[in-house]
XYZ file of C-alpha atoms in Angstrom:
541
model
C 0.000 0.000 0.000
C 1.319 3.406 -0.924
C 2.248 5.568 2.019
C 0.753 9.084 2.102
C 3.135 11.786 1.069
C 4.340 13.981 3.915
C 3.248 17.091 2.008
C -0.349 15.825 1.965
C -0.543 15.624 5.745
C -2.091 18.760 7.252
C -1.733 19.231 10.975
C -1.076 22.089 13.394
C -3.303 24.313 11.259
C -6.602 25.897 12.345
C -9.827 24.528 10.894
C -11.600 26.653 8.273
C -13.327 29.646 9.828
C -17.084 29.750 9.361
C -20.509 28.548 10.432
C -20.168 30.604 13.586
C -22.451 33.187 15.156
C -20.556 36.452 14.817
C -22.772 38.050 17.462
C -22.669 35.473 20.235
C -18.893 35.149 19.844
C -18.625 38.850 20.662
C -19.339 39.668 24.300
C -18.718 43.387 23.819
C -21.321 43.565 21.060
C -23.929 41.676 23.056
C -23.384 43.965 26.052
C -23.555 47.164 23.993
C -26.333 49.741 24.043
C -27.073 48.893 20.409
C -27.866 45.268 21.243
C -29.913 46.125 24.333
C -33.497 45.094 23.681
C -32.565 43.592 20.305
C -30.564 40.543 21.392
C -32.701 38.052 19.477
C -32.468 39.992 16.211
C -28.741 40.650 16.623
C -28.083 36.952 17.313
C -30.093 35.938 14.252
C -28.052 38.316 12.097
C -24.831 37.011 13.629
C -25.672 33.441 12.623
C -26.727 34.502 9.131
C -23.593 36.515 8.402
C -21.238 34.026 10.062
C -22.265 31.123 7.839
C -19.770 29.517 5.489
C -22.016 30.391 2.557
C -22.202 34.082 3.449
C -18.432 34.279 3.948
C -17.958 32.637 0.543
C -20.203 35.266 -1.053
C -17.950 37.979 0.371
C -14.923 36.302 -1.195
C -16.609 35.837 -4.578
C -17.849 39.420 -4.743
C -14.279 40.657 -4.307
C -12.624 38.116 -6.581
C -15.052 39.122 -9.373
C -15.164 42.931 -9.368
C -17.735 44.886 -11.399
C -17.296 45.444 -15.136
C -18.307 48.526 -17.129
C -20.226 48.055 -20.386
C -20.385 51.410 -22.140
C -22.368 50.064 -25.129
C -24.777 47.216 -25.720
C -24.112 44.515 -28.381
C -25.864 46.613 -31.034
C -23.674 49.655 -30.351
C -26.149 51.696 -28.341
C -24.773 53.662 -25.413
C -25.942 52.041 -22.155
C -23.315 52.795 -19.461
C -24.145 49.707 -17.424
C -22.076 48.166 -14.653
C -22.305 44.390 -14.354
C -21.832 42.762 -10.941
C -21.178 39.175 -9.958
C -24.284 37.360 -8.628
C -22.606 37.215 -5.191
C -22.810 41.015 -4.967
C -26.535 41.006 -5.720
C -27.132 38.273 -3.147
C -25.325 40.313 -0.494
C -27.270 43.432 -1.441
C -30.557 41.556 -1.176
C -29.646 40.158 2.252
C -28.612 43.555 3.609
C -31.689 45.246 2.164
C -33.929 42.613 3.734
C -32.296 43.472 7.059
C -33.032 47.179 6.553
C -29.415 48.304 6.356
C -30.395 50.971 3.823
C -33.564 52.253 5.471
C -34.171 51.360 9.113
C -33.365 54.873 10.327
C -36.475 55.979 8.403
C -38.703 53.003 9.157
C -42.391 53.807 9.520
C -43.360 50.475 11.102
C -40.921 50.768 14.006
C -39.296 53.559 15.949
C -36.127 54.548 14.066
C -33.436 52.224 15.334
C -29.981 53.578 14.566
C -28.476 51.455 17.320
C -29.936 48.204 16.051
C -28.983 49.110 12.476
C -25.417 49.874 13.584
C -25.159 46.438 15.198
C -26.186 44.867 11.872
C -23.728 47.036 9.944
C -20.976 46.024 12.382
C -21.684 42.357 11.561
C -22.101 42.838 7.806
C -18.835 44.809 7.464
C -16.966 41.864 8.936
C -18.030 39.704 6.000
C -18.083 42.107 3.030
C -17.857 45.859 3.416
C -17.824 46.954 -0.225
C -21.526 46.484 -0.922
C -22.298 48.599 2.147
C -21.333 51.777 0.254
C -24.589 52.186 -1.753
C -26.618 51.100 1.261
C -24.978 53.767 3.429
C -25.634 56.494 0.858
C -29.229 55.353 0.409
C -29.799 55.386 4.158
C -28.410 58.910 4.483
C -30.084 60.372 1.392
C -33.477 61.265 2.955
C -31.707 63.721 5.262
C -30.726 65.740 2.188
C -33.901 65.074 0.198
C -35.891 66.668 3.013
C -34.901 69.995 1.434
C -37.259 69.109 -1.447
C -40.422 67.671 0.178
C -41.915 66.553 -3.154
C -38.815 64.519 -4.012
C -38.778 63.045 -0.524
C -42.406 61.949 -0.885
C -41.563 60.328 -4.221
C -38.427 58.478 -3.168
C -38.909 57.660 0.515
C -41.412 54.789 0.017
C -38.960 53.136 -2.397
C -36.046 53.733 -0.048
C -38.019 52.169 2.806
C -38.690 49.041 0.773
C -36.834 45.951 2.006
C -36.859 44.557 -1.546
C -33.583 44.918 -3.445
C -34.023 45.371 -7.189
C -30.777 45.392 -9.189
C -32.445 45.673 -12.603
C -31.536 48.563 -14.908
C -34.924 50.261 -15.059
C -36.376 53.724 -14.324
C -36.808 54.131 -10.580
C -40.599 54.455 -10.821
C -40.790 50.894 -12.180
C -38.968 49.448 -9.174
C -40.141 48.568 -5.672
C -36.787 49.410 -4.096
C -34.071 51.895 -5.050
C -30.525 52.858 -4.131
C -29.030 56.351 -4.121
C -25.434 57.174 -5.076
C -23.360 60.350 -4.854
C -21.129 62.512 -7.047
C -19.440 65.386 -5.234
C -15.739 65.680 -6.056
C -14.031 66.805 -9.253
C -10.474 66.524 -10.535
C -9.489 70.062 -9.713
C -10.992 70.286 -6.233
C -11.343 67.034 -4.326
C -12.560 67.838 -0.826
C -12.751 71.525 -1.799
C -16.119 71.080 -3.467
C -16.577 74.847 -3.802
C -14.009 74.585 -6.617
C -16.457 72.449 -8.629
C -16.809 73.552 -12.243
C -19.838 71.450 -13.281
C -22.681 73.748 -14.380
C -26.453 73.531 -13.946
C -28.925 75.380 -16.210
C -32.528 75.747 -15.110
C -35.220 74.361 -17.427
C -38.314 75.063 -15.326
C -39.278 75.129 -11.651
C -36.788 72.852 -9.865
C -35.737 70.999 -13.056
C -32.235 71.563 -14.450
C -29.768 70.188 -16.972
C -26.208 69.593 -15.804
C -22.996 69.541 -17.839
C -19.567 68.684 -16.440
C -17.857 65.781 -14.710
C -17.220 63.998 -11.425
C -13.872 62.453 -10.535
C -15.494 60.059 -8.031
C -19.002 58.905 -8.818
C -19.977 56.373 -6.189
C -22.086 53.275 -6.904
C -22.824 54.200 -10.547
C -25.614 51.609 -10.954
C -27.747 53.392 -8.361
C -31.167 54.656 -9.414
C -30.405 58.310 -8.685
C -27.486 60.397 -7.449
C -27.024 63.384 -5.209
C -24.615 65.694 -7.037
C -23.233 69.185 -6.633
C -23.114 71.708 -9.478
C -22.782 75.450 -9.951
C -26.176 77.090 -10.498
C -26.578 80.840 -11.115
C -26.751 81.504 -7.343
C -23.791 79.246 -6.501
C -23.029 75.654 -5.590
C -26.291 73.715 -5.394
C -27.403 70.165 -4.599
C -29.327 68.118 -7.178
C -30.848 64.654 -7.500
C -29.969 63.123 -10.877
C -31.868 59.964 -11.969
C -30.377 57.350 -14.323
C -33.419 57.776 -16.594
C -35.050 61.043 -17.625
C -38.746 61.525 -16.718
C -39.843 60.443 -20.210
C -38.024 57.120 -19.720
C -34.948 57.635 -21.911
C -31.416 57.202 -20.586
C -30.112 60.304 -18.841
C -26.927 62.020 -20.000
C -24.516 60.193 -17.683
C -21.491 58.820 -19.523
C -19.377 56.520 -17.385
C -15.760 57.017 -18.463
C -14.173 54.207 -16.456
C -14.366 52.314 -13.177
C -11.716 53.213 -10.625
C -9.070 50.496 -10.039
C -9.079 50.812 -6.244
C -6.798 49.421 -3.547
C -9.744 47.810 -1.779
C -13.533 48.099 -1.778
C -13.342 45.992 -4.927
C -16.849 44.548 -4.926
C -18.232 48.088 -5.126
C -18.022 50.183 -8.282
C -16.620 53.707 -8.185
C -16.399 55.593 -11.460
C -15.518 58.711 -13.336
C -18.455 60.265 -15.166
C -19.246 63.031 -17.620
C -22.621 64.782 -17.681
C -24.033 65.891 -21.029
C -27.144 67.975 -20.338
C -28.123 65.423 -17.695
C -31.559 65.978 -16.183
C -31.734 66.644 -12.424
C -34.040 68.064 -9.773
C -32.800 70.786 -7.449
C -32.634 69.780 -3.777
C -32.738 72.827 -1.516
C -32.091 76.409 -2.458
C -29.609 77.500 -5.087
C -26.265 78.363 -3.545
C -26.834 76.200 -0.450
C -25.543 72.913 -1.810
C -22.936 72.276 0.859
C -25.403 72.973 3.663
C -27.913 70.596 2.051
C -25.409 67.771 1.652
C -24.156 68.210 5.222
C -27.559 67.030 6.463
C -26.605 63.496 5.444
C -22.910 63.608 6.346
C -23.461 62.783 10.014
C -25.107 59.500 9.007
C -22.478 58.503 6.451
C -19.687 59.309 8.898
C -21.358 57.193 11.551
C -21.347 54.283 9.105
C -17.639 54.802 8.391
C -16.891 54.511 12.108
C -19.112 51.473 12.693
C -17.748 49.702 9.621
C -14.167 50.317 10.768
C -14.995 48.827 14.157
C -16.447 45.808 12.355
C -13.303 45.329 10.251
C -11.184 45.458 13.407
C -13.456 42.959 15.094
C -13.124 40.419 12.253
C -9.323 40.835 12.228
C -9.243 40.076 15.952
C -11.568 37.091 15.500
C -9.292 35.603 12.842
C -6.185 36.193 14.974
C -7.761 34.458 17.964
C -9.107 31.602 15.844
C -5.618 30.990 14.447
C -3.710 31.259 17.713
C -6.117 28.978 19.571
C -5.419 26.157 17.108
C -1.766 26.734 16.217
C 1.036 25.345 18.391
C 4.630 26.531 18.612
C 7.332 25.594 21.108
C 5.060 23.031 22.827
C 2.240 25.510 23.501
C -0.753 26.949 21.731
C 0.164 30.379 20.388
C -2.579 31.964 22.468
C -0.879 30.591 25.599
C 2.539 32.029 24.755
C 3.011 35.027 27.110
C 4.165 37.519 24.463
C 1.418 36.564 22.016
C -1.229 36.541 24.736
C -0.340 40.090 25.727
C -0.594 41.279 22.119
C -3.957 39.568 21.677
C -5.269 40.999 24.942
C -4.169 44.492 23.945
C -5.895 44.080 20.580
C -8.999 42.775 22.331
C -9.019 45.820 24.601
C -8.889 48.087 21.555
C -11.836 46.265 19.992
C -13.820 46.440 23.250
C -13.380 50.201 23.192
C -13.993 50.632 19.456
C -17.178 48.576 19.604
C -18.480 50.370 22.675
C -17.630 53.786 21.203
C -19.153 53.218 17.747
C -22.343 51.600 18.992
C -22.793 54.105 21.801
C -22.580 56.888 19.223
C -25.211 55.142 17.101
C -27.492 54.895 20.143
C -27.113 58.641 20.676
C -28.788 59.151 17.281
C -31.821 57.299 18.651
C -31.840 59.391 21.820
C -31.382 62.722 20.076
C -34.172 64.794 18.606
C -33.386 67.498 16.044
C -32.640 69.943 18.854
C -31.314 69.779 22.385
C -28.269 68.503 24.201
C -28.229 64.952 22.818
C -28.357 66.139 19.214
C -25.558 68.633 19.816
C -23.418 65.979 21.473
C -23.940 63.624 18.518
C -22.895 66.403 16.123
C -19.670 66.985 18.055
C -18.815 63.342 18.641
C -19.401 62.057 15.123
C -16.361 63.644 13.414
C -14.116 62.743 16.361
C -15.243 59.104 16.439
C -14.975 58.850 12.656
C -11.440 60.268 12.850
C -10.234 57.957 15.595
C -11.730 54.619 14.529
C -11.043 54.975 10.821
C -7.435 55.967 11.538
C -6.981 53.063 13.949
C -8.257 50.290 11.679
C -5.359 49.837 9.188
C -2.649 49.615 11.869
C -4.837 47.357 13.985
C -5.488 44.944 11.123
C -1.793 44.841 10.274
C -0.986 43.754 13.842
C -3.702 41.097 13.741
C -2.375 39.905 10.380
C 1.045 39.388 11.920
C -0.474 36.979 14.457
C -1.268 34.649 11.543
C 2.255 34.838 10.152
C 2.550 34.046 6.442
C -0.999 32.680 6.308
C -2.263 36.158 7.113
C -0.508 37.649 4.094
C -1.802 35.387 1.339
C -4.915 36.266 -0.622
C -6.632 32.933 0.028
C -7.629 34.196 3.472
C -9.835 37.075 4.600
C -7.157 39.190 6.293
C -5.626 40.827 3.163
C -9.101 41.951 2.073
C -9.703 43.525 5.493
C -6.361 45.303 5.272
C -7.082 46.700 1.799
C -10.583 47.743 2.836
C -9.593 49.604 6.009
C -8.200 52.881 4.545
C -11.307 53.790 2.553
C -13.357 54.712 5.619
C -10.699 57.216 6.689
C -10.661 58.820 3.234
C -14.368 58.766 2.364
C -16.762 61.346 3.802
C -13.973 63.613 5.046
C -10.353 62.598 5.465
C -8.556 63.023 8.789
C -7.820 66.732 8.567
C -11.289 67.530 7.220
C -13.207 65.825 10.025
C -10.836 67.112 12.724
C -11.368 70.665 11.483
C -15.120 70.042 11.343
C -14.963 69.206 15.037
C -13.313 72.542 15.781
C -15.837 74.430 13.656
C -18.700 72.655 15.382
C -17.224 73.456 18.774
C -17.012 77.108 17.810
C -20.697 77.152 16.857
C -21.873 75.312 19.980
C -19.578 76.256 22.881
C -22.156 75.410 25.548
C -22.584 71.930 24.082
C -18.815 71.397 24.235
C -18.749 72.084 27.962
C -21.745 69.863 28.743
C -20.360 67.044 26.580
C -16.989 67.061 28.325
C -18.690 67.237 31.709
C -20.987 64.305 30.853
C -18.114 62.135 29.586
C -16.064 62.951 32.660
C -18.975 62.019 34.906
C -19.547 58.711 33.087
C -15.860 57.814 33.458
C -15.407 59.263 36.948
C -12.657 57.701 39.019
C -10.822 56.067 36.122
C -7.123 56.828 35.560
C -6.333 59.907 33.492
C -9.932 61.070 33.068
C -9.629 64.392 34.863
C -6.453 65.340 33.007
C -7.999 64.302 29.678
C -11.097 66.402 30.312
C -8.954 69.408 31.237
C -6.910 69.015 28.054
C -10.070 68.831 25.961
C -11.343 72.060 27.458
C -8.123 73.728 26.341
C -8.163 72.178 22.874
C -11.803 72.715 21.879
C -13.586 74.452 24.711
C -12.256 77.982 24.526
C -10.925 80.757 22.335
C -7.520 79.056 22.082
C -8.756 76.453 19.561
C -6.068 75.982 16.934
C -6.209 74.220 13.574
C -2.666 73.062 14.255
C -3.924 70.782 17.027
C -7.193 69.705 15.361
C -6.157 66.052 15.114
C -5.016 66.011 18.706
C -8.390 67.377 19.760
C -10.322 64.773 17.749
C -8.247 61.904 19.115
C -8.526 63.181 22.687
C -12.307 63.519 22.486
C -12.736 60.062 20.966
C -10.519 58.422 23.591
C -12.385 60.051 26.462
C -15.700 59.075 24.851
C -14.499 55.467 24.468
C -13.521 55.392 28.131
C -16.965 56.688 29.078
C -18.675 54.129 26.833
C -16.706 51.280 28.419
C -17.536 52.570 31.885
C -21.221 52.198 31.007
C -21.169 48.637 29.632
C -17.872 46.773 30.160
C -16.620 45.098 33.348
C -14.961 47.734 35.582
C -11.549 46.084 35.245
C -11.631 46.504 31.457
C -12.700 50.139 31.623
C -9.895 50.771 34.113
C -7.326 49.003 31.921
C -8.341 51.070 28.909
C -8.180 54.352 30.813
C -4.807 53.440 32.299
C -3.236 52.470 28.964
C -4.920 54.960 26.608
C -5.427 58.031 28.797
C -3.028 57.907 31.732
C 0.080 56.168 30.323
C -0.282 55.308 26.638
C 2.668 53.445 25.119
C 1.619 53.053 21.514
C 2.463 49.639 20.059
C 0.115 46.757 20.774
C 1.637 44.368 23.254
C 3.554 47.096 25.109
C 0.628 48.259 27.231
C 0.258 46.739 30.677
C -2.954 44.736 30.459
C -1.615 41.647 32.244
C -4.194 41.775 35.031
C -7.095 41.539 32.551
C -5.370 39.491 29.859
C -7.364 36.296 30.286
C -10.656 38.163 30.734
C -10.138 40.128 27.526
C -9.242 37.068 25.460
C -12.164 35.011 26.768
C -14.632 37.847 26.054
C -13.214 38.427 22.578
C -14.026 34.930 21.294
C -16.660 33.533 23.589
C -16.849 30.011 22.151
């Protein structure tokens, strides 16, 4: 009998990851404000998105990126983007869960916290398809500036039925909304936009120009900025004109991106493209800003989800891999790194989901709404900046296996930077925090006081609160220190969030190592006294 070849024997390797409940594995998620009162629904979503089949769909959607077809087989211009069936399946699953609409649900109280918990789970499996869902979810905040448009589109946005067919929006039960803001010459400086809008009648215009980034180009309509006679103005541009013919959107190419590969981003030219005005002429930036809080929240929650999956994979590997007669997870140096990573995820999860819950608590006015406005850019800054370095450290725990494309980790690593760049890069959101603080000085003082009270008695809290008052609470605010202010506010808010939901020892460890005596690199912070607790909570098998 032939003996098996040594190379065919596989041992000391972890089993394939999958068919797990991503929610019940995650103690921090289940203890969060977002999961409170929704445990059954969150657990059901965790099982759905942790299945082997769902994880395979994430892989397939990224291995088969979208393809642009500018013309049909007969030579007619069509400007269609074709997606792999895995992408459409993921879109349908997320739409059925309300990821694109539950903040505007008419059958339930708006549930930003519950939606954020779902987004946190979905991003762990495949974050690219979330882009059009995020924009669709945020769009009604801008469309409110044109009540007639809102009445037309909101029922289709609220639909839980995904419809990926290339048809006029009025023939579809469910729609998605994309965006086109930036141009080659301006980027984040959208006031430099050169695209022009000419009024036809009432709030109907024709737009000529271009967009350097045109997000989710197979959406049913797009919020765009263009120069009208009174200045930069917001418009809603459908893929089909009201008479049913194709609108004047010419897709030039799809962007070859570092990550986010399942999602299409394009360059586009407008040739007398039909659009409706949203809001007053000259107030385009103010109109678009109504939705920015929601898209930035999604960036932060998605980043926390990417970090969570990276930690899960690192723990899964180290629990099954042995080196030097021990499991890797039991090696003291590795255990300290994993515990430090787990502490970071505890804080990121608590911070992102606590912020989402604030959106549920806040009305349009009052203290809670003001606090959400101030916290959102700071949390977006901190979590989106943290994700790439975090995922790199988790990748290292897998060694060479973490670096090869057959696993999930490289996709997480490529995906992580986009959240920091999209919807305001680091400097932009940090400066937005300072501007917001200048407009609402009373809210700054009450926010700092509330965070300090929530985290009372923890190491470094008083000094952190005092520093924040200097950085954003007075006339000495300086653009030079905008990033420092954003990071300081997010860290204090994370400490306060942990103090509300995590075991006291974990909140104390975070405050001690992130506020009182931060050391930087993972595995250099002193978390020895909570090491085993952190690791057991991070992958609660």
